[in-house]
Amino acid sequence: MRDNGGPVYPQWKRVEEFLMSTNSDPINQSVEHSGISLRDYFAAAALQGMLVGRPFIGGCADEAYYHADAMLKARNE
């Protein structure tokens, strides 16, 4: 599986809080609750810049992920 860079804004939500909001029996543990991946975030940022002043072109999404992968690679060097 490709490295997605992990979550952009990782958060921890107590299982107790989650279960209470769903009327289940609470337990006292934490679980990771993450949003979009860093790769998706980078791709969205790249796509935003690529589309300024021009209509959407089908290949832009693939190109955005190409740039996102390059940013992840540079980040890990």
mmCIF file with all atom_site columns, N, CA and C in Angstrom:
data_model
loop_
_atom_site.group_PDB
_atom_site.id
_atom_site.type_symbol
_atom_site.label_atom_id
_atom_site.label_alt_id
_atom_site.label_comp_id
_atom_site.label_asym_id
_atom_site.label_entity_id
_atom_site.label_seq_id
_atom_site.pdbx_PDB_ins_code
_atom_site.Cartn_x
_atom_site.Cartn_y
_atom_site.Cartn_z
_atom_site.occupancy
_atom_site.B_iso_or_equiv
_atom_site.pdbx_formal_charge
_atom_site.auth_seq_id
_atom_site.auth_comp_id
_atom_site.auth_asym_id
_atom_site.auth_atom_id
_atom_site.pdbx_PDB_model_num
ATOM 1   N N  . MET A 1 1  ? 0.844   -1.185 0.000   1.00 0.00 ? 1  MET A N  1
ATOM 2   C CA . MET A 1 1  ? 0.000   0.000  0.000   1.00 0.00 ? 1  MET A CA 1
ATOM 3   C C  . MET A 1 1  ? 0.889   1.248  0.000   1.00 0.00 ? 1  MET A C  1
ATOM 4   N N  . ARG A 1 2  ? 0.488   2.239  -0.707  1.00 0.00 ? 2  ARG A N  1
ATOM 5   C CA . ARG A 1 2  ? 1.225   3.496  -0.843  1.00 0.00 ? 2  ARG A CA 1
ATOM 6   C C  . ARG A 1 2  ? 1.196   4.276  0.473   1.00 0.00 ? 2  ARG A C  1
ATOM 7   N N  . ASP A 1 3  ? 2.300   4.961  0.777   1.00 0.00 ? 3  ASP A N  1
ATOM 8   C CA . ASP A 1 3  ? 2.381   5.810  1.964   1.00 0.00 ? 3  ASP A CA 1
ATOM 9   C C  . ASP A 1 3  ? 1.468   7.006  1.756   1.00 0.00 ? 3  ASP A C  1
ATOM 10  N N  . ASN A 1 4  ? 0.495   7.177  2.652   1.00 0.00 ? 4  ASN A N  1
ATOM 11  C CA . ASN A 1 4  ? -0.417  8.309  2.506   1.00 0.00 ? 4  ASN A CA 1
ATOM 12  C C  . ASN A 1 4  ? -0.032  9.470  3.408   1.00 0.00 ? 4  ASN A C  1
ATOM 13  N N  . GLY A 1 5  ? 1.078   9.335  4.142   1.00 0.00 ? 5  GLY A N  1
ATOM 14  C CA . GLY A 1 5  ? 1.550   10.426 4.987   1.00 0.00 ? 5  GLY A CA 1
ATOM 15  C C  . GLY A 1 5  ? 0.874   10.513 6.339   1.00 0.00 ? 5  GLY A C  1
ATOM 16  N N  . GLY A 1 6  ? -0.097  9.673  6.592   1.00 0.00 ? 6  GLY A N  1
ATOM 17  C CA . GLY A 1 6  ? -0.825  9.731  7.861   1.00 0.00 ? 6  GLY A CA 1
ATOM 18  C C  . GLY A 1 6  ? -1.903  10.796 7.827   1.00 0.00 ? 6  GLY A C  1
ATOM 19  N N  . PRO A 1 7  ? -2.620  10.970 8.931   1.00 0.00 ? 7  PRO A N  1
ATOM 20  C CA . PRO A 1 7  ? -3.706  11.944 8.960   1.00 0.00 ? 7  PRO A CA 1
ATOM 21  C C  . PRO A 1 7  ? -3.189  13.378 8.969   1.00 0.00 ? 7  PRO A C  1
ATOM 22  N N  . VAL A 1 8  ? -3.951  14.285 8.367   1.00 0.00 ? 8  VAL A N  1
ATOM 23  C CA . VAL A 1 8  ? -3.571  15.695 8.333   1.00 0.00 ? 8  VAL A CA 1
ATOM 24  C C  . VAL A 1 8  ? -3.728  16.316 9.717   1.00 0.00 ? 8  VAL A C  1
ATOM 25  N N  . TYR A 1 9  ? -4.878  16.143 10.314  1.00 0.00 ? 9  TYR A N  1
ATOM 26  C CA . TYR A 1 9  ? -5.175  16.701 11.630  1.00 0.00 ? 9  TYR A CA 1
ATOM 27  C C  . TYR A 1 9  ? -5.590  15.570 12.566  1.00 0.00 ? 9  TYR A C  1
ATOM 28  N N  . PRO A 1 10 ? -4.627  14.793 13.067  1.00 0.00 ? 10 PRO A N  1
ATOM 29  C CA . PRO A 1 10 ? -5.002  13.663 13.915  1.00 0.00 ? 10 PRO A CA 1
ATOM 30  C C  . PRO A 1 10 ? -5.670  14.143 15.199  1.00 0.00 ? 10 PRO A C  1
ATOM 31  N N  . GLN A 1 11 ? -6.674  13.430 15.613  1.00 0.00 ? 11 GLN A N  1
ATOM 32  C CA . GLN A 1 11 ? -7.403  13.749 16.831  1.00 0.00 ? 11 GLN A CA 1
ATOM 33  C C  . GLN A 1 11 ? -7.658  12.455 17.579  1.00 0.00 ? 11 GLN A C  1
ATOM 34  N N  . TRP A 1 12 ? -7.813  12.575 18.861  1.00 0.00 ? 12 TRP A N  1
ATOM 35  C CA . TRP A 1 12 ? -8.160  11.423 19.673  1.00 0.00 ? 12 TRP A CA 1
ATOM 36  C C  . TRP A 1 12 ? -9.530  11.674 20.277  1.00 0.00 ? 12 TRP A C  1
ATOM 37  N N  . LYS A 1 13 ? -10.366 10.691 20.165  1.00 0.00 ? 13 LYS A N  1
ATOM 38  C CA . LYS A 1 13 ? -11.707 10.794 20.720  1.00 0.00 ? 13 LYS A CA 1
ATOM 39  C C  . LYS A 1 13 ? -11.885 9.646  21.697  1.00 0.00 ? 13 LYS A C  1
ATOM 40  N N  . ARG A 1 14 ? -12.307 9.965  22.870  1.00 0.00 ? 14 ARG A N  1
ATOM 41  C CA . ARG A 1 14 ? -12.499 8.925  23.867  1.00 0.00 ? 14 ARG A CA 1
ATOM 42  C C  . ARG A 1 14 ? -13.648 8.018  23.444  1.00 0.00 ? 14 ARG A C  1
ATOM 43  N N  . VAL A 1 15 ? -13.416 6.736  23.594  1.00 0.00 ? 15 VAL A N  1
ATOM 44  C CA . VAL A 1 15 ? -14.461 5.763  23.271  1.00 0.00 ? 15 VAL A CA 1
ATOM 45  C C  . VAL A 1 15 ? -15.675 6.027  24.144  1.00 0.00 ? 15 VAL A C  1
ATOM 46  N N  . GLU A 1 16 ? -15.425 6.431  25.387  1.00 0.00 ? 16 GLU A N  1
ATOM 47  C CA . GLU A 1 16 ? -16.526 6.717  26.302  1.00 0.00 ? 16 GLU A CA 1
ATOM 48  C C  . GLU A 1 16 ? -17.438 7.796  25.715  1.00 0.00 ? 16 GLU A C  1
ATOM 49  N N  . GLU A 1 17 ? -16.843 8.864  25.198  1.00 0.00 ? 17 GLU A N  1
ATOM 50  C CA . GLU A 1 17 ? -17.637 9.943  24.608  1.00 0.00 ? 17 GLU A CA 1
ATOM 51  C C  . GLU A 1 17 ? -18.411 9.446  23.393  1.00 0.00 ? 17 GLU A C  1
ATOM 52  N N  . PHE A 1 18 ? -17.752 8.658  22.565  1.00 0.00 ? 18 PHE A N  1
ATOM 53  C CA . PHE A 1 18 ? -18.411 8.128  21.379  1.00 0.00 ? 18 PHE A CA 1
ATOM 54  C C  . PHE A 1 18 ? -19.580 7.230  21.757  1.00 0.00 ? 18 PHE A C  1
ATOM 55  N N  . LEU A 1 19 ? -19.343 6.318  22.682  1.00 0.00 ? 19 LEU A N  1
ATOM 56  C CA . LEU A 1 19 ? -20.395 5.377  23.055  1.00 0.00 ? 19 LEU A CA 1
ATOM 57  C C  . LEU A 1 19 ? -21.550 6.071  23.757  1.00 0.00 ? 19 LEU A C  1
ATOM 58  N N  . MET A 1 20 ? -21.251 7.094  24.554  1.00 0.00 ? 20 MET A N  1
ATOM 59  C CA . MET A 1 20 ? -22.331 7.831  25.218  1.00 0.00 ? 20 MET A CA 1
ATOM 60  C C  . MET A 1 20 ? -23.181 8.558  24.187  1.00 0.00 ? 20 MET A C  1
ATOM 61  N N  . SER A 1 21 ? -22.561 9.030  23.127  1.00 0.00 ? 21 SER A N  1
ATOM 62  C CA . SER A 1 21 ? -23.328 9.730  22.097  1.00 0.00 ? 21 SER A CA 1
ATOM 63  C C  . SER A 1 21 ? -24.186 8.766  21.284  1.00 0.00 ? 21 SER A C  1
ATOM 64  N N  . THR A 1 22 ? -23.859 7.475  21.368  1.00 0.00 ? 22 THR A N  1
ATOM 65  C CA . THR A 1 22 ? -24.652 6.468  20.650  1.00 0.00 ? 22 THR A CA 1
ATOM 66  C C  . THR A 1 22 ? -25.461 5.603  21.609  1.00 0.00 ? 22 THR A C  1
ATOM 67  N N  . ASN A 1 23 ? -25.540 6.039  22.893  1.00 0.00 ? 23 ASN A N  1
ATOM 68  C CA . ASN A 1 23 ? -26.301 5.320  23.928  1.00 0.00 ? 23 ASN A CA 1
ATOM 69  C C  . ASN A 1 23 ? -25.830 3.885  24.129  1.00 0.00 ? 23 ASN A C  1
ATOM 70  N N  . SER A 1 24 ? -24.528 3.657  24.058  1.00 0.00 ? 24 SER A N  1
ATOM 71  C CA . SER A 1 24 ? -23.947 2.343  24.311  1.00 0.00 ? 24 SER A CA 1
ATOM 72  C C  . SER A 1 24 ? -23.233 2.367  25.655  1.00 0.00 ? 24 SER A C  1
ATOM 73  N N  . ASP A 1 25 ? -22.786 1.218  26.108  1.00 0.00 ? 25 ASP A N  1
ATOM 74  C CA . ASP A 1 25 ? -22.042 1.141  27.361  1.00 0.00 ? 25 ASP A CA 1
ATOM 75  C C  . ASP A 1 25 ? -20.663 1.761  27.176  1.00 0.00 ? 25 ASP A C  1
ATOM 76  N N  . PRO A 1 26 ? -20.307 2.751  28.018  1.00 0.00 ? 26 PRO A N  1
ATOM 77  C CA . PRO A 1 26 ? -18.999 3.394  27.871  1.00 0.00 ? 26 PRO A CA 1
ATOM 78  C C  . PRO A 1 26 ? -17.856 2.519  28.371  1.00 0.00 ? 26 PRO A C  1
ATOM 79  N N  . ILE A 1 27 ? -16.712 2.648  27.720  1.00 0.00 ? 27 ILE A N  1
ATOM 80  C CA . ILE A 1 27 ? -15.473 2.044  28.197  1.00 0.00 ? 27 ILE A CA 1
ATOM 81  C C  . ILE A 1 27 ? -14.422 3.134  28.176  1.00 0.00 ? 27 ILE A C  1
ATOM 82  N N  . ASN A 1 28 ? -13.430 3.012  28.994  1.00 0.00 ? 28 ASN A N  1
ATOM 83  C CA . ASN A 1 28 ? -12.460 4.093  29.147  1.00 0.00 ? 28 ASN A CA 1
ATOM 84  C C  . ASN A 1 28 ? -11.199 3.811  28.346  1.00 0.00 ? 28 ASN A C  1
ATOM 85  N N  . GLN A 1 29 ? -11.273 3.968  27.041  1.00 0.00 ? 29 GLN A N  1
ATOM 86  C CA . GLN A 1 29 ? -10.130 3.817  26.159  1.00 0.00 ? 29 GLN A CA 1
ATOM 87  C C  . GLN A 1 29 ? -10.194 4.914  25.111  1.00 0.00 ? 29 GLN A C  1
ATOM 88  N N  . SER A 1 30 ? -9.078  5.135  24.452  1.00 0.00 ? 30 SER A N  1
ATOM 89  C CA . SER A 1 30 ? -9.041  6.126  23.382  1.00 0.00 ? 30 SER A CA 1
ATOM 90  C C  . SER A 1 30 ? -8.803  5.436  22.057  1.00 0.00 ? 30 SER A C  1
ATOM 91  N N  . VAL A 1 31 ? -9.372  5.990  21.019  1.00 0.00 ? 31 VAL A N  1
ATOM 92  C CA . VAL A 1 31 ? -9.161  5.480  19.671  1.00 0.00 ? 31 VAL A CA 1
ATOM 93  C C  . VAL A 1 31 ? -8.785  6.648  18.783  1.00 0.00 ? 31 VAL A C  1
ATOM 94  N N  . GLU A 1 32 ? -8.008  6.378  17.759  1.00 0.00 ? 32 GLU A N  1
ATOM 95  C CA . GLU A 1 32 ? -7.620  7.437  16.841  1.00 0.00 ? 32 GLU A CA 1
ATOM 96  C C  . GLU A 1 32 ? -8.783  7.753  15.919  1.00 0.00 ? 32 GLU A C  1
ATOM 97  N N  . HIS A 1 33 ? -9.015  9.021  15.737  1.00 0.00 ? 33 HIS A N  1
ATOM 98  C CA . HIS A 1 33 ? -10.038 9.489  14.802  1.00 0.00 ? 33 HIS A CA 1
ATOM 99  C C  . HIS A 1 33 ? -9.333  10.455 13.864  1.00 0.00 ? 33 HIS A C  1
ATOM 100 N N  . SER A 1 34 ? -9.102  10.021 12.645  1.00 0.00 ? 34 SER A N  1
ATOM 101 C CA . SER A 1 34 ? -8.353  10.877 11.733  1.00 0.00 ? 34 SER A CA 1
ATOM 102 C C  . SER A 1 34 ? -9.225  11.318 10.574  1.00 0.00 ? 34 SER A C  1
ATOM 103 N N  . GLY A 1 35 ? -8.860  12.429 10.026  1.00 0.00 ? 35 GLY A N  1
ATOM 104 C CA . GLY A 1 35 ? -9.566  12.941 8.863   1.00 0.00 ? 35 GLY A CA 1
ATOM 105 C C  . GLY A 1 35 ? -8.895  12.466 7.590   1.00 0.00 ? 35 GLY A C  1
ATOM 106 N N  . ILE A 1 36 ? -8.733  13.368 6.656   1.00 0.00 ? 36 ILE A N  1
ATOM 107 C CA . ILE A 1 36 ? -8.121  12.990 5.381   1.00 0.00 ? 36 ILE A CA 1
ATOM 108 C C  . ILE A 1 36 ? -6.630  12.752 5.567   1.00 0.00 ? 36 ILE A C  1
ATOM 109 N N  . SER A 1 37 ? -6.060  12.026 4.636   1.00 0.00 ? 37 SER A N  1
ATOM 110 C CA . SER A 1 37 ? -4.626  11.746 4.706   1.00 0.00 ? 37 SER A CA 1
ATOM 111 C C  . SER A 1 37 ? -3.831  12.958 4.228   1.00 0.00 ? 37 SER A C  1
ATOM 112 N N  . LEU A 1 38 ? -2.578  12.981 4.626   1.00 0.00 ? 38 LEU A N  1
ATOM 113 C CA . LEU A 1 38 ? -1.690  14.055 4.186   1.00 0.00 ? 38 LEU A CA 1
ATOM 114 C C  . LEU A 1 38 ? -1.554  14.042 2.666   1.00 0.00 ? 38 LEU A C  1
ATOM 115 N N  . ARG A 1 39 ? -1.549  12.854 2.078   1.00 0.00 ? 39 ARG A N  1
ATOM 116 C CA . ARG A 1 39 ? -1.461  12.733 0.616   1.00 0.00 ? 39 ARG A CA 1
ATOM 117 C C  . ARG A 1 39 ? -2.667  13.405 -0.048  1.00 0.00 ? 39 ARG A C  1
ATOM 118 N N  . ASP A 1 40 ? -3.867  13.136 0.475   1.00 0.00 ? 40 ASP A N  1
ATOM 119 C CA . ASP A 1 40 ? -5.068  13.769 -0.073  1.00 0.00 ? 40 ASP A CA 1
ATOM 120 C C  . ASP A 1 40 ? -5.022  15.285 0.108   1.00 0.00 ? 40 ASP A C  1
ATOM 121 N N  . TYR A 1 41 ? -4.530  15.730 1.246   1.00 0.00 ? 41 TYR A N  1
ATOM 122 C CA . TYR A 1 41 ? -4.423  17.160 1.515   1.00 0.00 ? 41 TYR A CA 1
ATOM 123 C C  . TYR A 1 41 ? -3.472  17.823 0.521   1.00 0.00 ? 41 TYR A C  1
ATOM 124 N N  . PHE A 1 42 ? -2.298  17.200 0.328   1.00 0.00 ? 42 PHE A N  1
ATOM 125 C CA . PHE A 1 42 ? -1.342  17.729 -0.646  1.00 0.00 ? 42 PHE A CA 1
ATOM 126 C C  . PHE A 1 42 ? -1.937  17.744 -2.051  1.00 0.00 ? 42 PHE A C  1
ATOM 127 N N  . ALA A 1 43 ? -2.647  16.672 -2.416  1.00 0.00 ? 43 ALA A N  1
ATOM 128 C CA . ALA A 1 43 ? -3.249  16.601 -3.753  1.00 0.00 ? 43 ALA A CA 1
ATOM 129 C C  . ALA A 1 43 ? -4.290  17.701 -3.934  1.00 0.00 ? 43 ALA A C  1
ATOM 130 N N  . ALA A 1 44 ? -5.091  17.941 -2.908  1.00 0.00 ? 44 ALA A N  1
ATOM 131 C CA . ALA A 1 44 ? -6.106  18.992 -2.994  1.00 0.00 ? 44 ALA A CA 1
ATOM 132 C C  . ALA A 1 44 ? -5.452  20.361 -3.146  1.00 0.00 ? 44 ALA A C  1
ATOM 133 N N  . ALA A 1 45 ? -4.371  20.590 -2.405  1.00 0.00 ? 45 ALA A N  1
ATOM 134 C CA . ALA A 1 45 ? -3.665  21.868 -2.512  1.00 0.00 ? 45 ALA A CA 1
ATOM 135 C C  . ALA A 1 45 ? -3.046  22.033 -3.899  1.00 0.00 ? 45 ALA A C  1
ATOM 136 N N  . ALA A 1 46 ? -2.456  20.965 -4.410  1.00 0.00 ? 46 ALA A N  1
ATOM 137 C CA . ALA A 1 46 ? -1.857  21.029 -5.749  1.00 0.00 ? 46 ALA A CA 1
ATOM 138 C C  . ALA A 1 46 ? -2.934  21.276 -6.800  1.00 0.00 ? 46 ALA A C  1
ATOM 139 N N  . LEU A 1 47 ? -4.049  20.594 -6.680  1.00 0.00 ? 47 LEU A N  1
ATOM 140 C CA . LEU A 1 47 ? -5.141  20.735 -7.642  1.00 0.00 ? 47 LEU A CA 1
ATOM 141 C C  . LEU A 1 47 ? -5.695  22.151 -7.636  1.00 0.00 ? 47 LEU A C  1
ATOM 142 N N  . GLN A 1 48 ? -5.789  22.731 -6.455  1.00 0.00 ? 48 GLN A N  1
ATOM 143 C CA . GLN A 1 48 ? -6.274  24.103 -6.336  1.00 0.00 ? 48 GLN A CA 1
ATOM 144 C C  . GLN A 1 48 ? -5.413  25.053 -7.157  1.00 0.00 ? 48 GLN A C  1
ATOM 145 N N  . GLY A 1 49 ? -4.116  24.937 -7.007  1.00 0.00 ? 49 GLY A N  1
ATOM 146 C CA . GLY A 1 49 ? -3.211  25.804 -7.755  1.00 0.00 ? 49 GLY A CA 1
ATOM 147 C C  . GLY A 1 49 ? -3.227  25.527 -9.247  1.00 0.00 ? 49 GLY A C  1
ATOM 148 N N  . MET A 1 50 ? -3.361  24.251 -9.610  1.00 0.00 ? 50 MET A N  1
ATOM 149 C CA . MET A 1 50 ? -3.345  23.878 -11.024 1.00 0.00 ? 50 MET A CA 1
ATOM 150 C C  . MET A 1 50 ? -4.565  24.400 -11.777 1.00 0.00 ? 50 MET A C  1
ATOM 151 N N  . LEU A 1 51 ? -5.678  24.566 -11.083 1.00 0.00 ? 51 LEU A N  1
ATOM 152 C CA . LEU A 1 51 ? -6.918  24.941 -11.758 1.00 0.00 ? 51 LEU A CA 1
ATOM 153 C C  . LEU A 1 51 ? -7.182  26.443 -11.783 1.00 0.00 ? 51 LEU A C  1
ATOM 154 N N  . VAL A 1 52 ? -6.300  27.230 -11.201 1.00 0.00 ? 52 VAL A N  1
ATOM 155 C CA . VAL A 1 52 ? -6.501  28.677 -11.198 1.00 0.00 ? 52 VAL A CA 1
ATOM 156 C C  . VAL A 1 52 ? -6.509  29.181 -12.637 1.00 0.00 ? 52 VAL A C  1
ATOM 157 N N  . GLY A 1 53 ? -7.599  29.803 -13.014 1.00 0.00 ? 53 GLY A N  1
ATOM 158 C CA . GLY A 1 53 ? -7.695  30.424 -14.325 1.00 0.00 ? 53 GLY A CA 1
ATOM 159 C C  . GLY A 1 53 ? -7.892  29.483 -15.496 1.00 0.00 ? 53 GLY A C  1
ATOM 160 N N  . ARG A 1 54 ? -8.191  28.221 -15.238 1.00 0.00 ? 54 ARG A N  1
ATOM 161 C CA . ARG A 1 54 ? -8.462  27.326 -16.365 1.00 0.00 ? 54 ARG A CA 1
ATOM 162 C C  . ARG A 1 54 ? -9.531  26.317 -15.958 1.00 0.00 ? 54 ARG A C  1
ATOM 163 N N  . PRO A 1 55 ? -10.251 25.813 -16.937 1.00 0.00 ? 55 PRO A N  1
ATOM 164 C CA . PRO A 1 55 ? -11.307 24.843 -16.618 1.00 0.00 ? 55 PRO A CA 1
ATOM 165 C C  . PRO A 1 55 ? -10.707 23.509 -16.176 1.00 0.00 ? 55 PRO A C  1
ATOM 166 N N  . PHE A 1 56 ? -11.525 22.722 -15.504 1.00 0.00 ? 56 PHE A N  1
ATOM 167 C CA . PHE A 1 56 ? -11.072 21.405 -15.049 1.00 0.00 ? 56 PHE A CA 1
ATOM 168 C C  . PHE A 1 56 ? -10.716 20.533 -16.244 1.00 0.00 ? 56 PHE A C  1
ATOM 169 N N  . ILE A 1 57 ? -9.564  19.944 -16.173 1.00 0.00 ? 57 ILE A N  1
ATOM 170 C CA . ILE A 1 57 ? -9.104  19.028 -17.216 1.00 0.00 ? 57 ILE A CA 1
ATOM 171 C C  . ILE A 1 57 ? -8.979  17.664 -16.561 1.00 0.00 ? 57 ILE A C  1
ATOM 172 N N  . GLY A 1 58 ? -9.537  16.635 -17.192 1.00 0.00 ? 58 GLY A N  1
ATOM 173 C CA . GLY A 1 58 ? -9.596  15.302 -16.608 1.00 0.00 ? 58 GLY A CA 1
ATOM 174 C C  . GLY A 1 58 ? -8.308  14.788 -16.002 1.00 0.00 ? 58 GLY A C  1
ATOM 175 N N  . GLY A 1 59 ? -7.173  15.054 -16.611 1.00 0.00 ? 59 GLY A N  1
ATOM 176 C CA . GLY A 1 59 ? -5.907  14.549 -16.106 1.00 0.00 ? 59 GLY A CA 1
ATOM 177 C C  . GLY A 1 59 ? -5.372  15.294 -14.895 1.00 0.00 ? 59 GLY A C  1
ATOM 178 N N  . CYS A 1 60 ? -6.024  16.375 -14.517 1.00 0.00 ? 60 CYS A N  1
ATOM 179 C CA . CYS A 1 60 ? -5.529  17.175 -13.396 1.00 0.00 ? 60 CYS A CA 1
ATOM 180 C C  . CYS A 1 60 ? -5.522  16.395 -12.087 1.00 0.00 ? 60 CYS A C  1
ATOM 181 N N  . ALA A 1 61 ? -6.501  15.544 -11.881 1.00 0.00 ? 61 ALA A N  1
ATOM 182 C CA . ALA A 1 61 ? -6.555  14.783 -10.628 1.00 0.00 ? 61 ALA A CA 1
ATOM 183 C C  . ALA A 1 61 ? -5.344  13.864 -10.515 1.00 0.00 ? 61 ALA A C  1
ATOM 184 N N  . ASP A 1 62 ? -5.024  13.156 -11.588 1.00 0.00 ? 62 ASP A N  1
ATOM 185 C CA . ASP A 1 62 ? -3.846  12.283 -11.572 1.00 0.00 ? 62 ASP A CA 1
ATOM 186 C C  . ASP A 1 62 ? -2.572  13.093 -11.359 1.00 0.00 ? 62 ASP A C  1
ATOM 187 N N  . GLU A 1 63 ? -2.496  14.234 -12.014 1.00 0.00 ? 63 GLU A N  1
ATOM 188 C CA . GLU A 1 63 ? -1.317  15.091 -11.876 1.00 0.00 ? 63 GLU A CA 1
ATOM 189 C C  . GLU A 1 63 ? -1.198  15.624 -10.451 1.00 0.00 ? 63 GLU A C  1
ATOM 190 N N  . ALA A 1 64 ? -2.335  15.940 -9.829  1.00 0.00 ? 64 ALA A N  1
ATOM 191 C CA . ALA A 1 64 ? -2.319  16.437 -8.451  1.00 0.00 ? 64 ALA A CA 1
ATOM 192 C C  . ALA A 1 64 ? -1.745  15.386 -7.506  1.00 0.00 ? 64 ALA A C  1
ATOM 193 N N  . TYR A 1 65 ? -2.126  14.121 -7.698  1.00 0.00 ? 65 TYR A N  1
ATOM 194 C CA . TYR A 1 65 ? -1.582  13.051 -6.855  1.00 0.00 ? 65 TYR A CA 1
ATOM 195 C C  . TYR A 1 65 ? -0.108  12.794 -7.164  1.00 0.00 ? 65 TYR A C  1
ATOM 196 N N  . TYR A 1 66 ? 0.296   13.023 -8.388  1.00 0.00 ? 66 TYR A N  1
ATOM 197 C CA . TYR A 1 66 ? 1.719   12.927 -8.735  1.00 0.00 ? 66 TYR A CA 1
ATOM 198 C C  . TYR A 1 66 ? 2.504   13.935 -7.899  1.00 0.00 ? 66 TYR A C  1
ATOM 199 N N  . HIS A 1 67 ? 1.995   15.160 -7.838  1.00 0.00 ? 67 HIS A N  1
ATOM 200 C CA . HIS A 1 67 ? 2.662   16.203 -7.055  1.00 0.00 ? 67 HIS A CA 1
ATOM 201 C C  . HIS A 1 67 ? 2.596   15.887 -5.561  1.00 0.00 ? 67 HIS A C  1
ATOM 202 N N  . ALA A 1 68 ? 1.464   15.354 -5.113  1.00 0.00 ? 68 ALA A N  1
ATOM 203 C CA . ALA A 1 68 ? 1.332   14.978 -3.700  1.00 0.00 ? 68 ALA A CA 1
ATOM 204 C C  . ALA A 1 68 ? 2.361   13.914 -3.329  1.00 0.00 ? 68 ALA A C  1
ATOM 205 N N  . ASP A 1 69 ? 2.530   12.916 -4.191  1.00 0.00 ? 69 ASP A N  1
ATOM 206 C CA . ASP A 1 69 ? 3.520   11.867 -3.929  1.00 0.00 ? 69 ASP A CA 1
ATOM 207 C C  . ASP A 1 69 ? 4.933   12.443 -3.893  1.00 0.00 ? 69 ASP A C  1
ATOM 208 N N  . ALA A 1 70 ? 5.203   13.406 -4.775  1.00 0.00 ? 70 ALA A N  1
ATOM 209 C CA . ALA A 1 70 ? 6.518   14.055 -4.786  1.00 0.00 ? 70 ALA A CA 1
ATOM 210 C C  . ALA A 1 70 ? 6.743   14.841 -3.495  1.00 0.00 ? 70 ALA A C  1
ATOM 211 N N  . MET A 1 71 ? 5.695   15.500 -2.991  1.00 0.00 ? 71 MET A N  1
ATOM 212 C CA . MET A 1 71 ? 5.824   16.246 -1.737  1.00 0.00 ? 71 MET A CA 1
ATOM 213 C C  . MET A 1 71 ? 6.063   15.300 -0.565  1.00 0.00 ? 71 MET A C  1
ATOM 214 N N  . LEU A 1 72 ? 5.362   14.166 -0.546  1.00 0.00 ? 72 LEU A N  1
ATOM 215 C CA . LEU A 1 72 ? 5.584   13.185 0.521   1.00 0.00 ? 72 LEU A CA 1
ATOM 216 C C  . LEU A 1 72 ? 7.008   12.639 0.470   1.00 0.00 ? 72 LEU A C  1
ATOM 217 N N  . LYS A 1 73 ? 7.496   12.379 -0.731  1.00 0.00 ? 73 LYS A N  1
ATOM 218 C CA . LYS A 1 73 ? 8.853   11.860 -0.885  1.00 0.00 ? 73 LYS A CA 1
ATOM 219 C C  . LYS A 1 73 ? 9.873   12.881 -0.381  1.00 0.00 ? 73 LYS A C  1
ATOM 220 N N  . ALA A 1 74 ? 9.697   14.139 -0.779  1.00 0.00 ? 74 ALA A N  1
ATOM 221 C CA . ALA A 1 74 ? 10.618  15.195 -0.345  1.00 0.00 ? 74 ALA A CA 1
ATOM 222 C C  . ALA A 1 74 ? 10.558  15.383 1.170   1.00 0.00 ? 74 ALA A C  1
ATOM 223 N N  . ARG A 1 75 ? 9.400   15.244 1.725   1.00 0.00 ? 75 ARG A N  1
ATOM 224 C CA . ARG A 1 75 ? 9.207   15.400 3.164   1.00 0.00 ? 75 ARG A CA 1
ATOM 225 C C  . ARG A 1 75 ? 9.942   14.319 3.947   1.00 0.00 ? 75 ARG A C  1
ATOM 226 N N  . ASN A 1 76 ? 10.038  13.132 3.380   1.00 0.00 ? 76 ASN A N  1
ATOM 227 C CA . ASN A 1 76 ? 10.665  12.003 4.064   1.00 0.00 ? 76 ASN A CA 1
ATOM 228 C C  . ASN A 1 76 ? 12.167  11.908 3.830   1.00 0.00 ? 76 ASN A C  1
ATOM 229 N N  . GLU A 1 77 ? 12.723  12.806 3.031   1.00 0.00 ? 77 GLU A N  1
ATOM 230 C CA . GLU A 1 77 ? 14.173  12.755 2.748   1.00 0.00 ? 77 GLU A CA 1
ATOM 231 C C  . GLU A 1 77 ? 14.964  13.522 3.777   1.00 0.00 ? 77 GLU A C  1
#
